[in-house]
mmCIF file of N, CA and C in Angstrom:
data_model
loop_
_atom_site.group_PDB
_atom_site.id
_atom_site.type_symbol
_atom_site.label_atom_id
_atom_site.label_comp_id
_atom_site.label_asym_id
_atom_site.label_seq_id
_atom_site.Cartn_x
_atom_site.Cartn_y
_atom_site.Cartn_z
ATOM 1 N N UNK A 1 -2.071 12.338 -4.925
ATOM 2 C CA UNK A 1 -1.954 11.619 -6.404
ATOM 3 C C UNK A 1 -1.625 10.137 -5.943
ATOM 4 N N UNK A 2 -0.373 10.085 -5.495
ATOM 5 C CA UNK A 2 0.145 8.934 -4.995
ATOM 6 C C UNK A 2 -0.954 7.781 -4.911
ATOM 7 N N UNK A 3 -1.707 8.090 -4.007
ATOM 8 C CA UNK A 3 -2.743 7.017 -3.059
ATOM 9 C C UNK A 3 -3.894 6.935 -4.402
ATOM 10 N N UNK A 4 -4.262 7.976 -5.097
ATOM 11 C CA UNK A 4 -5.206 7.461 -5.946
ATOM 12 C C UNK A 4 -4.695 6.526 -7.080
ATOM 13 N N UNK A 5 -3.352 6.510 -7.494
ATOM 14 C CA UNK A 5 -2.909 5.744 -8.387
ATOM 15 C C UNK A 5 -2.591 4.188 -7.723
ATOM 16 N N UNK A 6 -2.362 4.158 -6.398
ATOM 17 C CA UNK A 6 -2.467 2.581 -5.887
ATOM 18 C C UNK A 6 -3.928 2.437 -5.991
ATOM 19 N N UNK A 7 -4.922 3.172 -5.574
ATOM 20 C CA UNK A 7 -6.312 2.963 -5.892
ATOM 21 C C UNK A 7 -6.587 1.983 -7.087
ATOM 22 N N UNK A 8 -6.306 2.970 -8.028
ATOM 23 C CA UNK A 8 -6.590 2.697 -9.442
ATOM 24 C C UNK A 8 -6.033 1.433 -9.879
ATOM 25 N N UNK A 9 -4.489 1.116 -9.425
ATOM 26 C CA UNK A 9 -4.078 -0.269 -9.725
ATOM 27 C C UNK A 9 -4.568 -1.421 -9.253
ATOM 28 N N UNK A 10 -5.235 -1.186 -7.835
ATOM 29 C CA UNK A 10 -5.855 -2.383 -7.321
ATOM 30 C C UNK A 10 -7.388 -2.312 -7.934
ATOM 31 N N UNK A 11 -8.010 -1.730 -8.482
ATOM 32 C CA UNK A 11 -9.275 -1.649 -9.270
ATOM 33 C C UNK A 11 -8.951 -2.453 -10.461
ATOM 34 N N UNK A 12 -8.045 -1.908 -11.168
ATOM 35 C CA UNK A 12 -7.843 -2.766 -12.414
ATOM 36 C C UNK A 12 -7.232 -3.779 -12.210
ATOM 37 N N UNK A 13 -6.445 -4.295 -11.072
ATOM 38 C CA UNK A 13 -6.146 -5.598 -10.914
ATOM 39 C C UNK A 13 -7.437 -6.690 -10.383
ATOM 40 N N UNK A 14 -8.270 -5.883 -10.036
ATOM 41 C CA UNK A 14 -9.510 -6.742 -9.551
ATOM 42 C C UNK A 14 -10.449 -6.649 -10.670
ATOM 43 N N UNK A 15 -10.325 -5.871 -11.823
ATOM 44 C CA UNK A 15 -11.155 -6.033 -12.818
ATOM 45 C C UNK A 15 -10.521 -7.131 -13.932
ATOM 46 N N UNK A 16 -9.144 -7.276 -13.767
ATOM 47 C CA UNK A 16 -8.293 -8.165 -14.711
ATOM 48 C C UNK A 16 -8.751 -9.727 -14.030
ATOM 49 N N UNK A 17 -8.852 -9.703 -12.636
ATOM 50 C CA UNK A 17 -9.226 -10.689 -12.145
ATOM 51 C C UNK A 17 -10.496 -11.471 -12.294
ATOM 52 N N UNK A 18 -11.455 -10.396 -12.375
ATOM 53 C CA UNK A 18 -12.619 -10.607 -12.671
ATOM 54 C C UNK A 18 -13.088 -11.301 -13.997
ATOM 55 N N UNK A 19 -12.337 -10.795 -14.762
ATOM 56 C CA UNK A 19 -12.182 -11.369 -16.428
ATOM 57 C C UNK A 19 -11.497 -12.736 -16.532
ATOM 58 N N UNK A 20 -10.433 -12.859 -15.750
ATOM 59 C CA UNK A 20 -9.922 -13.790 -15.791
ATOM 60 C C UNK A 20 -10.366 -15.155 -15.061
ATOM 61 N N UNK A 21 -11.145 -14.976 -14.050
ATOM 62 C CA UNK A 21 -11.944 -15.965 -13.423
ATOM 63 C C UNK A 21 -12.988 -16.518 -14.086
ATOM 64 N N UNK A 22 -13.351 -15.956 -15.294
ATOM 65 C CA UNK A 22 -14.356 -16.416 -16.117
ATOM 66 C C UNK A 22 -13.792 -17.674 -16.966
ATOM 67 N N UNK A 23 -12.403 -17.501 -17.259
ATOM 68 C CA UNK A 23 -11.791 -18.297 -18.293
ATOM 69 C C UNK A 23 -11.140 -19.512 -17.613
ATOM 70 N N UNK A 24 -10.971 -19.518 -16.016
ATOM 71 C CA UNK A 24 -9.962 -20.498 -15.438
ATOM 72 C C UNK A 24 -10.842 -21.662 -15.388
ATOM 73 N N UNK A 25 -10.273 -22.794 -15.427
ATOM 74 C CA UNK A 25 -11.112 -24.261 -15.293
ATOM 75 C C UNK A 25 -9.769 -24.756 -14.312
ATOM 76 N N UNK A 26 -10.177 -25.449 -13.425
ATOM 77 C CA UNK A 26 -9.439 -26.149 -12.544
ATOM 78 C C UNK A 26 -9.249 -27.864 -12.687
ATOM 79 N N UNK A 27 -10.097 -28.052 -13.758
ATOM 80 C CA UNK A 27 -10.028 -29.585 -14.172
ATOM 81 C C UNK A 27 -9.024 -30.057 -15.087
ATOM 82 N N UNK A 28 -8.101 -29.137 -15.379
ATOM 83 C CA UNK A 28 -6.794 -29.340 -16.315
ATOM 84 C C UNK A 28 -5.768 -30.505 -15.513
ATOM 85 N N UNK A 29 -4.785 -30.537 -16.215
ATOM 86 C CA UNK A 29 -3.681 -31.410 -15.624
ATOM 87 C C UNK A 29 -2.871 -30.668 -14.413
ATOM 88 N N UNK A 30 -2.018 -31.362 -13.783
ATOM 89 C CA UNK A 30 -1.545 -30.789 -12.558
ATOM 90 C C UNK A 30 -0.635 -29.288 -12.786
ATOM 91 N N UNK A 31 0.291 -29.276 -14.084
ATOM 92 C CA UNK A 31 0.892 -28.102 -14.184
ATOM 93 C C UNK A 31 -0.094 -27.037 -14.306
ATOM 94 N N UNK A 32 -1.026 -27.113 -15.243
ATOM 95 C CA UNK A 32 -2.088 -26.234 -15.346
ATOM 96 C C UNK A 32 -2.609 -25.484 -14.154
ATOM 97 N N UNK A 33 -2.913 -26.518 -13.096
ATOM 98 C CA UNK A 33 -3.576 -26.005 -11.723
ATOM 99 C C UNK A 33 -2.705 -25.073 -10.856
ATOM 100 N N UNK A 34 -1.476 -25.528 -11.087
ATOM 101 C CA UNK A 34 -0.317 -24.965 -10.326
ATOM 102 C C UNK A 34 -0.264 -23.587 -10.937
ATOM 103 N N UNK A 35 0.106 -23.351 -12.017
ATOM 104 C CA UNK A 35 0.052 -22.126 -12.699
ATOM 105 C C UNK A 35 -1.289 -21.022 -12.305
ATOM 106 N N UNK A 36 -2.675 -21.876 -12.500
ATOM 107 C CA UNK A 36 -3.479 -21.114 -12.295
ATOM 108 C C UNK A 36 -3.541 -20.478 -10.745
ATOM 109 N N UNK A 37 -3.066 -21.590 -9.982
ATOM 110 C CA UNK A 37 -3.259 -21.263 -8.313
ATOM 111 C C UNK A 37 -2.434 -20.001 -8.091
ATOM 112 N N UNK A 38 -1.129 -20.260 -8.755
ATOM 113 C CA UNK A 38 -0.030 -19.122 -8.551
ATOM 114 C C UNK A 38 -0.380 -18.001 -9.033
ATOM 115 N N UNK A 39 -1.133 -17.676 -10.209
ATOM 116 C CA UNK A 39 -1.499 -16.603 -10.673
ATOM 117 C C UNK A 39 -2.455 -15.905 -9.925
ATOM 118 N N UNK A 40 -3.441 -16.515 -9.263
ATOM 119 C CA UNK A 40 -4.289 -16.222 -8.413
ATOM 120 C C UNK A 40 -3.755 -15.661 -6.981
ATOM 121 N N UNK A 41 -2.920 -16.326 -6.783
ATOM 122 C CA UNK A 41 -1.947 -15.787 -5.423
ATOM 123 C C UNK A 41 -1.156 -14.492 -5.693
ATOM 124 N N UNK A 42 -0.616 -14.252 -6.792
ATOM 125 C CA UNK A 42 -0.088 -13.185 -7.209
ATOM 126 C C UNK A 42 -1.118 -11.966 -7.266
ATOM 127 N N UNK A 43 -2.310 -12.168 -7.878
ATOM 128 C CA UNK A 43 -3.090 -11.349 -7.957
ATOM 129 C C UNK A 43 -3.526 -10.571 -7.003
ATOM 130 N N UNK A 44 -3.922 -11.912 -5.627
ATOM 131 C CA UNK A 44 -4.411 -11.226 -4.457
ATOM 132 C C UNK A 44 -3.128 -10.481 -3.826
ATOM 133 N N UNK A 45 -2.119 -10.767 -4.173
ATOM 134 C CA UNK A 45 -0.907 -10.009 -3.245
ATOM 135 C C UNK A 45 -0.957 -8.634 -4.063
ATOM 136 N N UNK A 46 -1.290 -8.692 -5.115
ATOM 137 C CA UNK A 46 -1.125 -7.249 -6.016
ATOM 138 C C UNK A 46 -2.287 -6.566 -5.270
ATOM 139 N N UNK A 47 -3.516 -6.990 -5.216
ATOM 140 C CA UNK A 47 -4.806 -6.213 -4.680
ATOM 141 C C UNK A 47 -4.294 -5.744 -3.382
ATOM 142 N N UNK A 48 -3.965 -6.659 -2.613
ATOM 143 C CA UNK A 48 -3.737 -6.462 -0.961
ATOM 144 C C UNK A 48 -2.512 -5.540 -0.719
ATOM 145 N N UNK A 49 -1.820 -5.553 -1.608
ATOM 146 C CA UNK A 49 -0.412 -4.742 -1.259
ATOM 147 C C UNK A 49 -0.956 -3.134 -1.683
ATOM 148 N N UNK A 50 -1.590 -2.960 -2.874
ATOM 149 C CA UNK A 50 -2.119 -1.920 -3.485
ATOM 150 C C UNK A 50 -3.256 -1.079 -2.202
ATOM 151 N N UNK A 51 -4.168 -1.889 -2.062
ATOM 152 C CA UNK A 51 -5.022 -1.508 -1.038
ATOM 153 C C UNK A 51 -4.455 -1.180 0.421
ATOM 154 N N UNK A 52 -3.571 -1.926 0.733
ATOM 155 C CA UNK A 52 -2.562 -1.569 2.037
ATOM 156 C C UNK A 52 -1.959 -0.201 1.877
ATOM 157 N N UNK A 53 -1.360 0.050 0.681
ATOM 158 C CA UNK A 53 -0.545 1.339 0.620
ATOM 159 C C UNK A 53 -1.458 2.266 0.844
ATOM 160 N N UNK A 54 -2.596 2.326 -0.177
ATOM 161 C CA UNK A 54 -4.093 3.262 -0.219
ATOM 162 C C UNK A 54 -4.347 3.528 1.231
ATOM 163 N N UNK A 55 -4.501 2.372 2.028
ATOM 164 C CA UNK A 55 -5.179 2.687 3.299
ATOM 165 C C UNK A 55 -4.325 3.376 4.350
ATOM 166 N N UNK A 56 -2.818 2.914 4.419
ATOM 167 C CA UNK A 56 -2.042 3.294 5.410
ATOM 168 C C UNK A 56 -0.920 4.419 4.963
ATOM 169 N N UNK A 57 -0.957 4.704 3.653
ATOM 170 C CA UNK A 57 0.080 5.662 3.099
ATOM 171 C C UNK A 57 -0.186 7.147 3.967
ATOM 172 N N UNK A 58 -1.525 7.327 4.230
ATOM 173 C CA UNK A 58 -1.786 8.621 4.835
ATOM 174 C C UNK A 58 -1.377 8.732 6.192
ATOM 175 N N UNK A 59 -1.504 7.817 6.649
ATOM 176 C CA UNK A 59 -1.118 7.578 8.228
ATOM 177 C C UNK A 59 0.422 7.840 8.460
ATOM 178 N N UNK A 60 1.155 7.121 7.480
ATOM 179 C CA UNK A 60 2.619 7.191 7.702
ATOM 180 C C UNK A 60 3.133 8.737 7.371
ATOM 181 N N UNK A 61 2.223 9.532 6.448
ATOM 182 C CA UNK A 61 2.581 10.866 6.124
ATOM 183 C C UNK A 61 2.393 11.968 7.513
ATOM 184 N N UNK A 62 1.440 11.316 8.133
ATOM 185 C CA UNK A 62 1.164 12.180 9.255
ATOM 186 C C UNK A 62 1.778 11.949 10.643
ATOM 187 N N UNK A 63 2.370 10.553 10.812
ATOM 188 C CA UNK A 63 3.228 10.436 11.635
ATOM 189 C C UNK A 63 4.526 10.877 11.471
ATOM 190 N N UNK A 64 5.049 10.859 10.299
ATOM 191 C CA UNK A 64 6.289 11.662 9.924
ATOM 192 C C UNK A 64 6.291 13.127 10.000
ATOM 193 N N UNK A 65 5.153 13.796 9.975
ATOM 194 C CA UNK A 65 5.025 15.325 10.109
ATOM 195 C C UNK A 65 4.950 15.517 11.725
ATOM 196 N N UNK A 66 4.375 14.721 12.427
ATOM 197 C CA UNK A 66 4.207 14.577 13.882
ATOM 198 C C UNK A 66 5.856 14.622 14.334
ATOM 199 N N UNK A 67 6.645 13.816 14.096
ATOM 200 C CA UNK A 67 8.056 13.391 14.345
ATOM 201 C C UNK A 67 8.638 14.837 14.014
ATOM 202 N N UNK A 68 8.428 15.246 12.969
ATOM 203 C CA UNK A 68 9.228 16.460 12.670
ATOM 204 C C UNK A 68 8.848 17.628 13.563
ATOM 205 N N UNK A 69 7.747 17.788 13.882
ATOM 206 C CA UNK A 69 7.234 18.935 14.543
ATOM 207 C C UNK A 69 7.936 18.608 16.088
ATOM 208 N N UNK A 70 7.867 17.583 16.627
ATOM 209 C CA UNK A 70 8.443 17.259 17.907
ATOM 210 C C UNK A 70 9.940 17.525 17.861
ATOM 211 N N UNK A 71 10.637 17.205 16.611
ATOM 212 C CA UNK A 71 12.115 17.363 16.647
ATOM 213 C C UNK A 71 12.250 18.989 16.529
ATOM 214 N N UNK A 72 11.701 19.650 15.859
ATOM 215 C CA UNK A 72 11.766 21.081 15.980
ATOM 216 C C UNK A 72 11.421 21.915 17.241
ATOM 217 N N UNK A 73 10.333 21.293 17.835
ATOM 218 C CA UNK A 73 9.922 21.711 19.099
ATOM 219 C C UNK A 73 11.336 21.724 20.173
ATOM 220 N N UNK A 74 11.802 20.195 20.256
ATOM 221 C CA UNK A 74 12.934 20.115 21.104
ATOM 222 C C UNK A 74 14.277 20.983 20.820
ATOM 223 N N UNK A 75 14.511 21.317 19.354
ATOM 224 C CA UNK A 75 15.524 22.123 18.941
ATOM 225 C C UNK A 75 15.272 23.477 19.558
ATOM 226 N N UNK A 76 14.108 23.829 19.542
ATOM 227 C CA UNK A 76 13.661 25.497 19.884
ATOM 228 C C UNK A 76 13.779 25.429 21.451
ATOM 229 N N UNK A 77 13.428 24.477 22.003
ATOM 230 C CA UNK A 77 13.619 24.358 23.623
ATOM 231 C C UNK A 77 15.032 24.325 24.227
ATOM 232 N N UNK A 78 15.882 23.621 23.204
ATOM 233 C CA UNK A 78 17.085 23.391 23.694
ATOM 234 C C UNK A 78 18.038 25.036 23.316
ATOM 235 N N UNK A 79 17.365 25.571 22.338
ATOM 236 C CA UNK A 79 18.282 26.947 22.064
ATOM 237 C C UNK A 79 17.717 27.729 23.269
ATOM 238 N N UNK A 80 16.416 27.926 23.760
ATOM 239 C CA UNK A 80 16.122 28.822 24.676
ATOM 240 C C UNK A 80 16.700 28.270 25.946
ATOM 241 N N UNK A 81 17.061 26.912 26.494
ATOM 242 C CA UNK A 81 17.725 26.636 27.464
ATOM 243 C C UNK A 81 19.351 27.293 27.460
ATOM 244 N N UNK A 82 20.008 27.144 26.221
ATOM 245 C CA UNK A 82 21.261 27.557 26.294
ATOM 246 C C UNK A 82 21.449 29.085 26.282
ATOM 247 N N UNK A 83 20.259 29.786 25.756
ATOM 248 C CA UNK A 83 20.490 31.455 25.991
ATOM 249 C C UNK A 83 20.605 31.588 27.543
ATOM 250 N N UNK A 84 19.934 30.835 28.229
ATOM 251 C CA UNK A 84 19.705 31.456 29.598
ATOM 252 C C UNK A 84 20.980 30.904 30.165
#
């Protein structure tokens, strides 16, 4: 569910960027241009962050489970070794 939420956020941001780009003009004064460029950078950061979390979030879960299995296996081996 959490990964679908991030995908949804990224798609909403892409839609907002699509709507916003139709209204943007880069022919204004310097402050307007700086604001527009910073707004575009922020939108790109939001989109890429949400997509990165969507793409790599499940991989981290799998790695965490593998680490936990390895620790459990080592604990069982040490208990067997101590009994002997």
